[in-house]
Short mmCIF file of C-alpha atoms and ligand atoms in Angstrom, two decimals:
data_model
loop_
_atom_site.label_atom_id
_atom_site.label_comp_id
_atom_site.label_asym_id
_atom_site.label_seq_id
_atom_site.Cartn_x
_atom_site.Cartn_y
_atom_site.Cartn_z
CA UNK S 1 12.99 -17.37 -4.20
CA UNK S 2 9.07 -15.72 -3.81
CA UNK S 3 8.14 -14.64 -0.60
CA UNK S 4 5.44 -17.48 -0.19
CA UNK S 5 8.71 -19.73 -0.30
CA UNK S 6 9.55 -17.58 2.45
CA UNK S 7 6.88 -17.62 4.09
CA UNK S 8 6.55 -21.40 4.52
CA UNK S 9 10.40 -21.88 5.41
CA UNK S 10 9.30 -19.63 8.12
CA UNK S 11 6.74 -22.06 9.16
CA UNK S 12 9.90 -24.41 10.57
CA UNK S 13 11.10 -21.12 12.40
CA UNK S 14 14.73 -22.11 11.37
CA UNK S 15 15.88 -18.84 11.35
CA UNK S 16 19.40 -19.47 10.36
CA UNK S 17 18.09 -20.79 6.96
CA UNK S 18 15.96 -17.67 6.98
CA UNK S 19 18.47 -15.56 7.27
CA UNK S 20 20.47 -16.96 4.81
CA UNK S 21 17.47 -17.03 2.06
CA UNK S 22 17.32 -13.54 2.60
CA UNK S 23 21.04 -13.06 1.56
CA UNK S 24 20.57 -15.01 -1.24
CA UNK S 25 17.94 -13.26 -2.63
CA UNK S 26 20.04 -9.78 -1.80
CA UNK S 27 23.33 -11.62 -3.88
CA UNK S 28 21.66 -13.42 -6.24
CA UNK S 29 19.80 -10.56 -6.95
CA UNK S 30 22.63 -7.63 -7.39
CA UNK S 31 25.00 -10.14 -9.55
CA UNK S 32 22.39 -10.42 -12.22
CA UNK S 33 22.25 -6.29 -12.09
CA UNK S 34 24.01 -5.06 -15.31
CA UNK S 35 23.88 -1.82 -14.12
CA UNK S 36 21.92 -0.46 -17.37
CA UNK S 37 20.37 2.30 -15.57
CA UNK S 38 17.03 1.68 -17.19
CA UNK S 39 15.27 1.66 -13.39
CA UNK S 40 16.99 5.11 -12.09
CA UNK S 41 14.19 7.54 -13.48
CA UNK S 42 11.05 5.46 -13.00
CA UNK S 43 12.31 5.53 -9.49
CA UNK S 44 10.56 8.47 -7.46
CA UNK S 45 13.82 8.87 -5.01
CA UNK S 46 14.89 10.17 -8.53
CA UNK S 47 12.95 12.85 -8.21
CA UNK S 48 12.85 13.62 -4.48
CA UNK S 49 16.56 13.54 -3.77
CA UNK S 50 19.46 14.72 -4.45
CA UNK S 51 20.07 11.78 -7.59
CA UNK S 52 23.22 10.08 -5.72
CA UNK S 53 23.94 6.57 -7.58
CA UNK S 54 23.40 5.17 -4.36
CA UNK S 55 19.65 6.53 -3.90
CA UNK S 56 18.51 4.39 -6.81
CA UNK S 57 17.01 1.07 -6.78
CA UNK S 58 20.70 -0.74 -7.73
CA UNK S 59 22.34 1.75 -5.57
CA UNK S 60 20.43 0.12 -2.80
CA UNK S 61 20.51 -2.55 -3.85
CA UNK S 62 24.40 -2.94 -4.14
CA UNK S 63 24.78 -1.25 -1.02
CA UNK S 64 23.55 -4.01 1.12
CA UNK S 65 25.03 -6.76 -1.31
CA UNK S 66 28.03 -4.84 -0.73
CA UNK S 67 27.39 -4.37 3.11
CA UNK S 68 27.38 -8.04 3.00
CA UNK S 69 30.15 -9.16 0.41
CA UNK S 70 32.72 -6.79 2.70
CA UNK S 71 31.08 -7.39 5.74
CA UNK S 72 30.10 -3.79 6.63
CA UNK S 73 27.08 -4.98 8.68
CA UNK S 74 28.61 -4.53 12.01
CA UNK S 75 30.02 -1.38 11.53
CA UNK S 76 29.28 1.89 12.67
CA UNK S 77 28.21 2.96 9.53
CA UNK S 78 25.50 0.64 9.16
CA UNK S 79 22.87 3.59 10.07
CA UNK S 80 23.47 5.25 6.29
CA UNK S 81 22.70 1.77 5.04
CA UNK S 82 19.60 1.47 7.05
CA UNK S 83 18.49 4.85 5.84
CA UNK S 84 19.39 4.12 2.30
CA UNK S 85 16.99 0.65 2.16
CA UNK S 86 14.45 2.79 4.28
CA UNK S 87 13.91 5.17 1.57
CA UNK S 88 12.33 2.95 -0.76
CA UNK S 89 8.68 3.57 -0.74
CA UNK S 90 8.10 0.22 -2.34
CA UNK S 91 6.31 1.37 -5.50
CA UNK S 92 7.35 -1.29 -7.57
CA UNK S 93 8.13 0.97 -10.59
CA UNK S 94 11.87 -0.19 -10.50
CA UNK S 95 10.63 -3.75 -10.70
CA UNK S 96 8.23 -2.84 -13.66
CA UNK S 97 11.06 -0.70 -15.80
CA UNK S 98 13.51 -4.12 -15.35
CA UNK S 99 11.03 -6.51 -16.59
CA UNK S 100 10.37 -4.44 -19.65
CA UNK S 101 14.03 -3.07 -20.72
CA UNK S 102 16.51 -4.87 -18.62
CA UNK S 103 16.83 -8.01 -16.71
CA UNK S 104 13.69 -8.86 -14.73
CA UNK S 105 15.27 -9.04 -11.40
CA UNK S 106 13.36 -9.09 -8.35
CA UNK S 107 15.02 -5.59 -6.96
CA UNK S 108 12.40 -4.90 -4.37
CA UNK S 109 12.36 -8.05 -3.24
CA UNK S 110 16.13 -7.96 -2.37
CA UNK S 111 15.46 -4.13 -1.19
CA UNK S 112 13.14 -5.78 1.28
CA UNK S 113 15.30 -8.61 1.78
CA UNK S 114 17.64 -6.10 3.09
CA UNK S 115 15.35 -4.98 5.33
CA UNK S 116 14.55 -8.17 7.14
CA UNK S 117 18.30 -8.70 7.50
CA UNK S 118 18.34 -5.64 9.14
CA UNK S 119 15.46 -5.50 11.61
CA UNK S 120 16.49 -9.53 12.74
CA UNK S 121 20.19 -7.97 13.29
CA UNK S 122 17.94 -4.80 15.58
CA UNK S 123 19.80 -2.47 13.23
CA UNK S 124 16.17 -1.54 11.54
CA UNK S 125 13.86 -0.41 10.95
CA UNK S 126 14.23 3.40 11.36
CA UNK S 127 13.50 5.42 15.08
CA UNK S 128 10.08 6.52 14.27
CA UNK S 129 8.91 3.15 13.04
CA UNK S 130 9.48 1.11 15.55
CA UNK S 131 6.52 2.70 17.94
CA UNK S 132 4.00 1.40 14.46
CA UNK S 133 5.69 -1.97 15.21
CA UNK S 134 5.18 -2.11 18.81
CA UNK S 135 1.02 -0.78 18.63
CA UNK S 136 0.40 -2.97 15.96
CA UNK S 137 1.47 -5.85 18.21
CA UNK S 138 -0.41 -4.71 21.13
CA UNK S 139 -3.37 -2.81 19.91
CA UNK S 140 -3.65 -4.54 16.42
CA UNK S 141 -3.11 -1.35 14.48
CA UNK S 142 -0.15 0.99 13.52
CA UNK S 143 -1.80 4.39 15.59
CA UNK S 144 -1.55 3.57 19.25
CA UNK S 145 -5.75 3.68 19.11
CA UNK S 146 -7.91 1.19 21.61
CA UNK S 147 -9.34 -1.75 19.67
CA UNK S 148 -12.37 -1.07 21.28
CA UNK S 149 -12.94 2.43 19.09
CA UNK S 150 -12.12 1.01 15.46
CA UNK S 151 -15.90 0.80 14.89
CA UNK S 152 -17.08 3.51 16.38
CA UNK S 153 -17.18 5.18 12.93
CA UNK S 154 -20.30 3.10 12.26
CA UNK S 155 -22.86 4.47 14.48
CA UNK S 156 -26.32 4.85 13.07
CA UNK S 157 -24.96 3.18 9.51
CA UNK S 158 -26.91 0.32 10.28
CA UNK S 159 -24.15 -1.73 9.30
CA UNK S 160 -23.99 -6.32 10.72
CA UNK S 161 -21.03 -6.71 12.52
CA UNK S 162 -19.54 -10.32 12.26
CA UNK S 163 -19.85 -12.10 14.45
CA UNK S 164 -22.60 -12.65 15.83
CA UNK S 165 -24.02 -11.47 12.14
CA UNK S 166 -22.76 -13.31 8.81
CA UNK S 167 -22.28 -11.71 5.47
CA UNK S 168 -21.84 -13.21 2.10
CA UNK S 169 -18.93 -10.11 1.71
CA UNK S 170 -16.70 -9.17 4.38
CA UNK S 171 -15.92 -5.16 4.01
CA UNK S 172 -12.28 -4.88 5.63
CA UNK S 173 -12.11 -1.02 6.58
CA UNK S 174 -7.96 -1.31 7.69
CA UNK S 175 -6.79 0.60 10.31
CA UNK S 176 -6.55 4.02 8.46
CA UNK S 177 -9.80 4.62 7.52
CA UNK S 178 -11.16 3.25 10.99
CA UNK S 179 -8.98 5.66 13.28
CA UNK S 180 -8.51 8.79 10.72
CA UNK S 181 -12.12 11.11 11.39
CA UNK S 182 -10.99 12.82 7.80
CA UNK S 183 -10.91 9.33 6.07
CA UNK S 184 -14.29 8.34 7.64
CA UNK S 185 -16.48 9.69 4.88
CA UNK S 186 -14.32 7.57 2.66
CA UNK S 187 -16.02 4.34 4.53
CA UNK S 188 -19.21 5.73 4.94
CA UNK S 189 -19.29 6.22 0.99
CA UNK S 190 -18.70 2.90 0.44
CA UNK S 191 -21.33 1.67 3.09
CA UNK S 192 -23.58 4.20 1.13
CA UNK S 193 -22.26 2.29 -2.13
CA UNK S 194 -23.30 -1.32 -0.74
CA UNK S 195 -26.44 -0.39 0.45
CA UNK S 196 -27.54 1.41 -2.45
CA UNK S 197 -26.62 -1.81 -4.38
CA UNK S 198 -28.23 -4.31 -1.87
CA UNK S 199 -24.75 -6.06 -1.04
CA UNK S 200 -25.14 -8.20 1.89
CA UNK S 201 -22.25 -7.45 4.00
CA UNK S 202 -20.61 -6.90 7.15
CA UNK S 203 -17.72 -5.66 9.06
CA UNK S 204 -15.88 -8.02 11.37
CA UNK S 205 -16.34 -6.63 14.87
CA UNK S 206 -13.12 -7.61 16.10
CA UNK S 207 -11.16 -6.58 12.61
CA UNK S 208 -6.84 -5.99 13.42
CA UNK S 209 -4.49 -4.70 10.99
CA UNK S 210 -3.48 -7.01 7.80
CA UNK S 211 0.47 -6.87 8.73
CA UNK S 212 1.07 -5.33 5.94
CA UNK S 213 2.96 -1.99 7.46
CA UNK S 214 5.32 -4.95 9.41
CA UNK S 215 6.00 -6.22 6.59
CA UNK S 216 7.15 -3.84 4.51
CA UNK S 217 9.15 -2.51 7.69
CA UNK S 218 11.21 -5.33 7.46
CA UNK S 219 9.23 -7.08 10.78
CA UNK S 220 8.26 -10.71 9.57
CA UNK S 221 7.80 -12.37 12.74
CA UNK S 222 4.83 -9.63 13.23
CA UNK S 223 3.63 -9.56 9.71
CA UNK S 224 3.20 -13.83 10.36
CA UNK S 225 1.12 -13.31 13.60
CA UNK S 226 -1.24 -10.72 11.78
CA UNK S 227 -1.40 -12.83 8.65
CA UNK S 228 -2.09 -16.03 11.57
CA UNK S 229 -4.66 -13.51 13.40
CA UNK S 230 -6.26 -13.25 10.65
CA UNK S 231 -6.58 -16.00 8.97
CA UNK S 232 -8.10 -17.57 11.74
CA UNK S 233 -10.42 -14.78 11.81
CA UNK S 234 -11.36 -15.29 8.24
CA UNK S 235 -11.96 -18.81 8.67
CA UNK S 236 -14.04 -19.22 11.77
CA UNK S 237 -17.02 -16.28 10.40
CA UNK S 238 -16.90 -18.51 7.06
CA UNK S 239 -16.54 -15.34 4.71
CA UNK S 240 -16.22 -15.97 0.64
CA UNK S 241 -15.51 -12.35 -0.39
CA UNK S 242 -13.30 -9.81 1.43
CA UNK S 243 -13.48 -6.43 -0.17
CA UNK S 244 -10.87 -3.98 0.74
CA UNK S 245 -10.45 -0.02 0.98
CA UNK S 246 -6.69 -0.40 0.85
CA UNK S 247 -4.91 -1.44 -2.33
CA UNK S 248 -1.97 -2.39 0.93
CA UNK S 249 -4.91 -4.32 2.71
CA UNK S 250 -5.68 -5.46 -0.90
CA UNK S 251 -1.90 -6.79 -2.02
CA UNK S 252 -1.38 -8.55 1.42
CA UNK S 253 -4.26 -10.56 1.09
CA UNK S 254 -3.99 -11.78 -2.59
CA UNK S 255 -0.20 -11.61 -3.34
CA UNK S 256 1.19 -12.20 0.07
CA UNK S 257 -1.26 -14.66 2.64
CA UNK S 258 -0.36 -18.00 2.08
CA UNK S 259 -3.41 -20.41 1.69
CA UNK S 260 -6.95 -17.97 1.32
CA UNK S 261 -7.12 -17.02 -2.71
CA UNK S 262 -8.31 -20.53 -3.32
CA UNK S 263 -10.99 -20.30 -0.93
CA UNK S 264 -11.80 -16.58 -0.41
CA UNK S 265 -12.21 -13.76 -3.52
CA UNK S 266 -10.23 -11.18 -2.14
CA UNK S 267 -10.84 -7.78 -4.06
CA UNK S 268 -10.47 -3.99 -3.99
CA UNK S 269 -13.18 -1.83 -3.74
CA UNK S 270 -12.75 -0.49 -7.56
CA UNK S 271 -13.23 -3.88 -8.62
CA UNK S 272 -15.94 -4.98 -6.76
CA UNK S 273 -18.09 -1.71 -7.39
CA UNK S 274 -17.03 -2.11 -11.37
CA UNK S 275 -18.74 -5.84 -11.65
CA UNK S 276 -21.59 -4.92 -9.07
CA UNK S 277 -22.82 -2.02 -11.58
CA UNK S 278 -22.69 -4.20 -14.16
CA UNK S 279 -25.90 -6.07 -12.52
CA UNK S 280 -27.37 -2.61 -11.35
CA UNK S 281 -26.64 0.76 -13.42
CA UNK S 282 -25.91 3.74 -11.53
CA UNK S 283 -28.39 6.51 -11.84
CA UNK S 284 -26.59 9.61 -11.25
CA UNK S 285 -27.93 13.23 -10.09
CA UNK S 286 -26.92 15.37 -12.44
CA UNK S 287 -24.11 16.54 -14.52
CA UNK S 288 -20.48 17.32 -13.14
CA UNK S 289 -18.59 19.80 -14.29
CA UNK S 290 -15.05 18.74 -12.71
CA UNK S 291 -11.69 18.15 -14.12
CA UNK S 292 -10.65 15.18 -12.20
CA UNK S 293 -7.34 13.41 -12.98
CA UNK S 294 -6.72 9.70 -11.50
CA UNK S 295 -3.36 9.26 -9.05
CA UNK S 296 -2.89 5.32 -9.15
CA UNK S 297 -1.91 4.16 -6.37
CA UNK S 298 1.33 2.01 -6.22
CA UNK S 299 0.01 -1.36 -5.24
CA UNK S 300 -3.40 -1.37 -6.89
CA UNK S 301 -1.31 -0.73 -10.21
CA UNK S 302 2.27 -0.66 -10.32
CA UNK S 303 1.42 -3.85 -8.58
CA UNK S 304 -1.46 -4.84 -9.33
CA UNK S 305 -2.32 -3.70 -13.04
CA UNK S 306 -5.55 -2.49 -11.71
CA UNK S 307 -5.48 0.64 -13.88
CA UNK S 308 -8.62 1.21 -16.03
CA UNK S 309 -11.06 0.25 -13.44
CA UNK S 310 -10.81 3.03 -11.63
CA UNK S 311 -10.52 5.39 -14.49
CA UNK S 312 -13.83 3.40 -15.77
CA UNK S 313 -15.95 3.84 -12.74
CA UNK S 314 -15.25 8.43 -12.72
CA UNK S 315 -16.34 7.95 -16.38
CA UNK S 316 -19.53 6.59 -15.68
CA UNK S 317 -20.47 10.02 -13.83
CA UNK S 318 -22.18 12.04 -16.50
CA UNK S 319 -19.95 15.40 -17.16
CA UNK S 320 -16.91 14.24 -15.86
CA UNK S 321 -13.81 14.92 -17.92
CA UNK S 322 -10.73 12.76 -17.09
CA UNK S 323 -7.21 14.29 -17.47
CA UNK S 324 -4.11 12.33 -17.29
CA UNK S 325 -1.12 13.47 -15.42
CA UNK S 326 2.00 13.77 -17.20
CA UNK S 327 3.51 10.61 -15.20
CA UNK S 328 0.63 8.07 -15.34
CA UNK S 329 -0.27 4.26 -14.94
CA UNK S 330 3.28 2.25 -15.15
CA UNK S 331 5.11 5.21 -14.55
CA UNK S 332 3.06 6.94 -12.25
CA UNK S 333 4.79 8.83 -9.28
CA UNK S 334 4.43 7.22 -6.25
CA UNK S 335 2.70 9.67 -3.21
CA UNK S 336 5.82 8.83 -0.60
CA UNK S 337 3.45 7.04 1.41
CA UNK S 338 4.27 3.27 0.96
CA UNK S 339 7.36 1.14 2.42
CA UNK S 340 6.53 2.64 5.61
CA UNK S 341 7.27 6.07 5.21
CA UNK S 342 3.92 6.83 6.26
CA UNK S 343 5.29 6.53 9.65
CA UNK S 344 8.94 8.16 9.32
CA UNK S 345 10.53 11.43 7.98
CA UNK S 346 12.80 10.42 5.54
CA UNK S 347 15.37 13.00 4.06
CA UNK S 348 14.58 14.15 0.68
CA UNK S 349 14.78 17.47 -1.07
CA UNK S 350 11.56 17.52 -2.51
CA UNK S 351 8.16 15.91 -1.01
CA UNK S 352 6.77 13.28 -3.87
CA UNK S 353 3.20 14.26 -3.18
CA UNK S 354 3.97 18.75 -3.39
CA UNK S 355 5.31 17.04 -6.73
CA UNK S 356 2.28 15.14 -7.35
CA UNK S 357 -0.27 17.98 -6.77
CA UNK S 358 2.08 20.18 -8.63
CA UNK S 359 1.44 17.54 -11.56
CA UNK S 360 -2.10 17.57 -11.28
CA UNK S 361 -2.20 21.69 -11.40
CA UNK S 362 -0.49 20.85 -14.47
CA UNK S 363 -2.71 18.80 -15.94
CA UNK S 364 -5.45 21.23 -15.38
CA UNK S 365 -7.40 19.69 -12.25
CA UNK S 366 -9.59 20.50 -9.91
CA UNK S 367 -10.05 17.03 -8.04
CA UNK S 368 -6.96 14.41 -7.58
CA UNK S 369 -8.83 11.21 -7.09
CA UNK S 370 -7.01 8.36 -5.63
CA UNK S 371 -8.13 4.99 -4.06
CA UNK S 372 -6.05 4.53 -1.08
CA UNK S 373 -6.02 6.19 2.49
CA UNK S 374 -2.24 6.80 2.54
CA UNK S 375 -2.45 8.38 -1.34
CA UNK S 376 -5.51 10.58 0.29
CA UNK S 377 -3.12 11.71 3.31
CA UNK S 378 -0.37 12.09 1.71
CA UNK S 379 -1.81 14.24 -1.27
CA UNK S 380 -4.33 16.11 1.07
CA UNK S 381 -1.26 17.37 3.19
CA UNK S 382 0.36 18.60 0.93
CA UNK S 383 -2.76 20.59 0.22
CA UNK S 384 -2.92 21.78 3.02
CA UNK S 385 0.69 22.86 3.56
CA UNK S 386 0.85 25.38 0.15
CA UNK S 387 -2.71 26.60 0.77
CA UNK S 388 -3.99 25.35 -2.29
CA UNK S 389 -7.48 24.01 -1.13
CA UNK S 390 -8.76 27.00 -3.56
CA UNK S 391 -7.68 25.28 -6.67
CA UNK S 392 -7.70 21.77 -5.99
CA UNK S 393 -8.93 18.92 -3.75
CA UNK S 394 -8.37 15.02 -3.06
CA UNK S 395 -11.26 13.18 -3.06
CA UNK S 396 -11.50 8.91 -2.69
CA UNK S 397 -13.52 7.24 -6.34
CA UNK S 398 -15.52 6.27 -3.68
CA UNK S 399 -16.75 8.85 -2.31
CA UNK S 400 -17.03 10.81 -5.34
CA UNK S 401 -19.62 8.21 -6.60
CA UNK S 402 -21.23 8.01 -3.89
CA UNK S 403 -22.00 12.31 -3.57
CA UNK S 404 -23.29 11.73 -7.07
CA UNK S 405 -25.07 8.84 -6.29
CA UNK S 406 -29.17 9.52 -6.91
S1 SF4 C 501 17.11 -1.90 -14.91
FE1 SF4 C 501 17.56 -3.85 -13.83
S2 SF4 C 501 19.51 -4.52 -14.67
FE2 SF4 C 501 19.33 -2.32 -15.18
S3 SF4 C 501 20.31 -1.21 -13.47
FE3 SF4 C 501 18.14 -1.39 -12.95
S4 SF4 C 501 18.01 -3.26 -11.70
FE4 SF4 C 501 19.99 -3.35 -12.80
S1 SF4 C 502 10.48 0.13 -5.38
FE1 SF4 C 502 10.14 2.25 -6.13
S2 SF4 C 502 11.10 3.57 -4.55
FE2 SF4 C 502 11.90 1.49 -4.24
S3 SF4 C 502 13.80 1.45 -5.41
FE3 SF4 C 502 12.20 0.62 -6.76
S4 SF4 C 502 11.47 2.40 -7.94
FE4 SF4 C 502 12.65 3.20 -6.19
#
């Protein structure tokens, strides 16, 4: 079963029959499993833990089929199994490595199966997530912030907010990049970007948070009254193009709102720049001299396939030269970011993004470009932490085009 069958038996709120899709999915799911180990080292809790079967996508995965085959769900144990499905960052890499060597099973989706079961039986999601949950219901983002600040970022950009203006593109900024003051230069590049291109759009002045951190926490009643917010939003301003800064923001709309693709182009930033320069060439200052290498981000391409375009739009910068980390594209390494973790400490031995920027080092960088706020926090920490702001820094595509921008 696909989540927008889930989604719609939802609609009828019969939450017996929701509960026991879920298990299906979690069953069906972990019989078809041959247990080929294919999906263990495409898996970044490969590399950031200790390697116990269990902390592998079928080791989660047979620990809640298991959990629910023996009945272990009421037990007092049932915290290790919560911090087990919790790990997941939700890269889809395990998903990926099935379809191509193994099986095909839908392993996240019975990861995150397991997750629903958990939160509707108030076992999940883990301690620190649940105060995420809780703002996003009553503020309309993850942080805690007032609704009233999420565009004060803006000021002096000259930028129609809708309503009472209309747009024929509707920039969604997500919650991230319109609370964070160190990802702000990430949106004001991309106003910079649409401006310079003459794109007539606008930011919605009343914009909440896609669901999409809900979701992936397990919480679908919340996720469905975001997706329902909105939607409703979307449809009363009339917008035909919503163009993201999140690939999360990105994936929810496209791949996981029932009902707007047909009517709306939904599309990530990279995208949208790549086709706009095809009707107006970028004229760039001068020559770069950086190494840059690319980090993909999990759901622009290990979900997504979105791959070259980013890669395409450094190239076009006169002087750049492009290095490739040694885990790249299908098998990239996912930052630790997604699935939540943004908002929990999970245990691991080694941080996925120290591994990241020790991969980029590596590959002889000097900038890690990424295209997603969590990717940029969760890179630029780690930064941070081993004082390595001499040798390299994270910068968004964006905003590196738009400093080269003439
Ligand atoms: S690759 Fe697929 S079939 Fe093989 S162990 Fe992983 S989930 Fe099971
Ligand atoms: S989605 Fe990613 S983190 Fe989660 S089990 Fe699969 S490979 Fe591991």
């Amino acid at each position: 079963m696909n989540r927008e069958k889930m989604t719609r038996d939802l609609d009828n709120v019969d939450e017996e029959k929701f509960i026991e899709d879920l298990k299906e999915i979690i069953l069906d799911a972990a019989k078809r499993c041959r247990n080929c180990n294919y999906c263990f080292t495409i898996c970044p809790l490969f590399h950031s833990t200790r390697g116990f079967m269990s902390q592998t996508p079928s080791g989660i995965m047979q620990s809640i089929n298991y959990a629910l085959r023996w009945n272990l769900l009421k037990r007092e144990d049932q915290e290790i199994l919560r911090d087990l499905l919790y790990l997941c960052t939700t890269c889809n890499g395990c998903v990926l490595r099935c379809k191509s060597k193994a099986t095909g099973l839908p392993v996240l989706d019975a990861i995150e199966a397991g997750r629903k079961l958990l939160r509707e039986m108030m076992i999940g999601p883990l301690p620190q997530q649940r105060k995420p949950l809780k703002d996003i219901y009553l503020y309309g983002n993850p942080y805690g912030e007032k609704p009233e600040t999420r565009v004060d970022w803006l000021k002096g950009l000259n930028v129609k907010m809708i309503p009472p203006e209309s747009a024929e593109v509707l920039f969604y900024v997500g919650c991230t990049t319109a609370y964070e003051p160190n990802l702000h230069p990430i949106g004001k590049s991309l106003v910079r970007l649409f401006q310079y291109l003459h794109i007539n759009f606008g930011i919605l002045k009343e914009e909440v948070c896609c669901g999409e951190p809900a979701r992936r926490m397990g919480d679908e009643g919340l996720f469905r009254e975001m997706m329902t917010r909105n939607l409703d939003q979307f449809k009363s301003v009339g917008i035909k193009t919503i163009v993201t800064i999140s690939p999360h923001c990105f994936n929810t709309f496209l791949n996981e709102y029932s009902s707007i693709q047909e009517e709306i182009k939904i599309q990530h930033y990279t995208q949208f720049l790549a086709e706009a320069f095809k009707r107006r060439t970028p004229l760039f200052k001068r020559e770069i001299s950086s190494v840059i290498t690319y980090h993909d981000p999990c759901y622009l391409g290990k979900h997504n396939q979105i791959f070259s375009t980013p890669r395409e739009l450094l190239k076009m910068i006169p002087g750049v030269k492009l290095v490739e980390m040694k885990m790249t594209k299908e098998e990239s390494l996912c930052c630790g970011g997604g699935g939540g973790r943004m908002f929990a400490e999970v245990e691991e031995e080694r941080r996925l993004s120290d591994m990241r920027i020790a991969q980029a080092l590596e590959a002889g960088a000097n900038i890690v470009a990424t295209a997603c706020p969590w990717c940029y926090k969760m890179l630029q920490t780690s930064i941070q932490d081993a004082n390595l702001g001499n040798k390299i820094v994270v910068k968004d595509v964006a905003e590196i085009l738009s400093e080269e921008l003439n």
